[in-house]
């Protein structure tokens, strides 16, 4: 969010005075005769030094006000509401960092608000664990606050006087320096500047479009504008600790940072990432940001940097020596010819952005030489920014640590990032792709195998392309999707990128699969996800003679090729191997089990939830007769199990049907008949028991059509106890159900799921008739307000803050209000507008005199639940004439007896009084018709 956009949410006239509180007032003059003629920022802030008027706690309150008003603005909130407290803490620390900057007000104004904001962020502790939206909001808010702070500086009476003094001094120094530069520097004509303009334009065009390799779908776009589609991912890792010895430079673990902003914090970075994780795309984005006049938000730190993009696979394609700066452009394939010595002058001036992409994409024997080449450049040129990328296992952990490189690793995409990627992909793909966006987002939430693959940009791009090419249809089952992914990773991606043979081996797709599935088989049968590298190599070596295409190569070379180029394997440590995705291990293990026909192994592990995917994919790989045998064996095994295991095996067999290419009708009917015995569940207990089977039950539960009210209720109970994202769109199908018990179960289930997706899909669609909405925290309360819902009955827990409670009461035309409060909160919000309120319950806090008057002003209030001690605070003149039923509760942690005499005076229309855990005395004071009930 740009600072200007924040300004539209926060009125400057209202917020400006808040920020002004951070600064102290000043006196006249330039301050030249003061004991310390340099006026540091620490003496200008109001929370430091002798003139302090604010505490750091006050600064946090100020930050909380800014954050709160941002959330209260029109339109979609700029960040998740549940991160408001963490955002407030981070913003407060950033504002407090103003007092730690070693500069004066004139220097601060000279920097400008963006650079001041950058220095504040660098001085303050980095935010920990915040979402990308929160981090972007903090960046923008810091820039916006910096703009106001600088404006305040320029209004100080001393500023103009001191600026004139500083200008005079600065001009004198500048003239002297320019004279010295002219004396020392040979004259260079304007060709450098002219060339740089042409070069940057060339880079912007070349790298301004994103390509996903390995997609051969004729209707899917293979390139799109990078500034439309780029998604900034997070990176984590370790950074050098200043002042420590070289052998100990990697000691401090920072919080996750935006990968494209990491070079703002560290001038040298080694970035690791799996195949398809976005390393090369990041290089393109950094290049584009430096080459354009109007970089994206946060990327201005690369302004005036000259990018040198050095893909190592290109530089060493024919065994050439790595280039010196004068050959950077020609070696990388740039058609432009720079003025002689231009690259040397750029790097010597510290203006370079050197992007060395793909250490893993050159032969292993050449990597040490590449490091020596890089060190030679580092020793020669200071002040530049350097990024080196690699797959995680291509070089050891401390490969560049002694050279001061921070080592970061790209993180897998979060669910929010996946959704953002899908939206941008479809926007970039054009209007024809728009209809397919929402169905794919739904599929990512409801189809587990698709969601499990969508963890990096490469796989997300494949899924988007497959979905669009099939006109909104993803293959039934996993097999076609995995086959497309394997084809891209094993064969097409390296070929289309023209990487060549870094390990001297060329293998087609089929032999690679044959070898790698042996590793998947061993891992799965032995209940492992990781094995020793030596053992992995021995498994491949043992299999080589049977794989004709690979048999001619040395076993060690074949294994190294599979490890580093297949895209399916990785080394989490130097002596272990695992699959990059567990789902690929399961898929290939299933193929190996079917090839070997180890049906006994499959059935023996059928009750193990780690084998569910393997068994279902084995059905997908199997031929018709093999498929029928697997399913029948599962049903036979189910008959010998206890009820829970039987439920698991029957549902596993039923869900495996969808993976079968062909299966005999009698086998299909038998499986469906067995599933119909347990689905839909008959009772709530059966529903919870069925839900314990897990995620696969969702694929079998029926929709609301044709179910009785009782069946619909137990079906919803089962689904609401399966707390995975895929349950949300399923439950949304019941939102319009007429049965109150079904809708009440949907309301109860909200607490088990993420607040916003469930609110949008389920809560917003509920028929509110006779329904009480349960809110137990601010996040869910905020969703009710955001969606504009106006329920007639609310049950609000102690986790909802008083401001949110007040906002809800003001918004809704309530008939029933149930409150659980804490001692720190007022008992009731203003209830004046709720003239239709008929029932109120207040638990956990004693009513105040003001609360009693609020209740007495409600003309239709007929039912009241309060703590018995609240009767003691009722003003004598307060009467509630319409209340017919009263329930008295013991105060929290207490019990005892209560007199009914004040009850009779307060409630003249009382018909029934209920007491829980109390003895009631003085029944003779009540009219004879009043019924007393103890519960």
Coordinates of C-alpha atoms in Angstrom, one line a residue, residues 60 64 67 71 79-92 130:
X60 CA 2.8 2.2 21.6
X64 CA -2.2 1.4 18.3
X67 CA -3.2 0.9 13.3
X71 CA -8.5 -1.0 10.1
X79 CA -3.7 -6.6 6.7
X80 CA -5.3 -9.5 8.7
X81 CA -7.1 -8.2 11.8
X82 CA -5.6 -11.0 14.0
X83 CA -2.2 -9.5 13.4
X84 CA -3.1 -6.0 14.6
X85 CA -1.3 -6.4 18.0
X86 CA 1.9 -7.6 16.3
X87 CA 1.7 -4.8 13.7
X88 CA 1.2 -2.3 16.5
X89 CA 4.3 -3.5 18.4
X90 CA 6.4 -3.4 15.3
X91 CA 5.2 0.1 14.3
X92 CA 5.9 1.3 17.9
X130 CA 4.0 -11.4 10.0

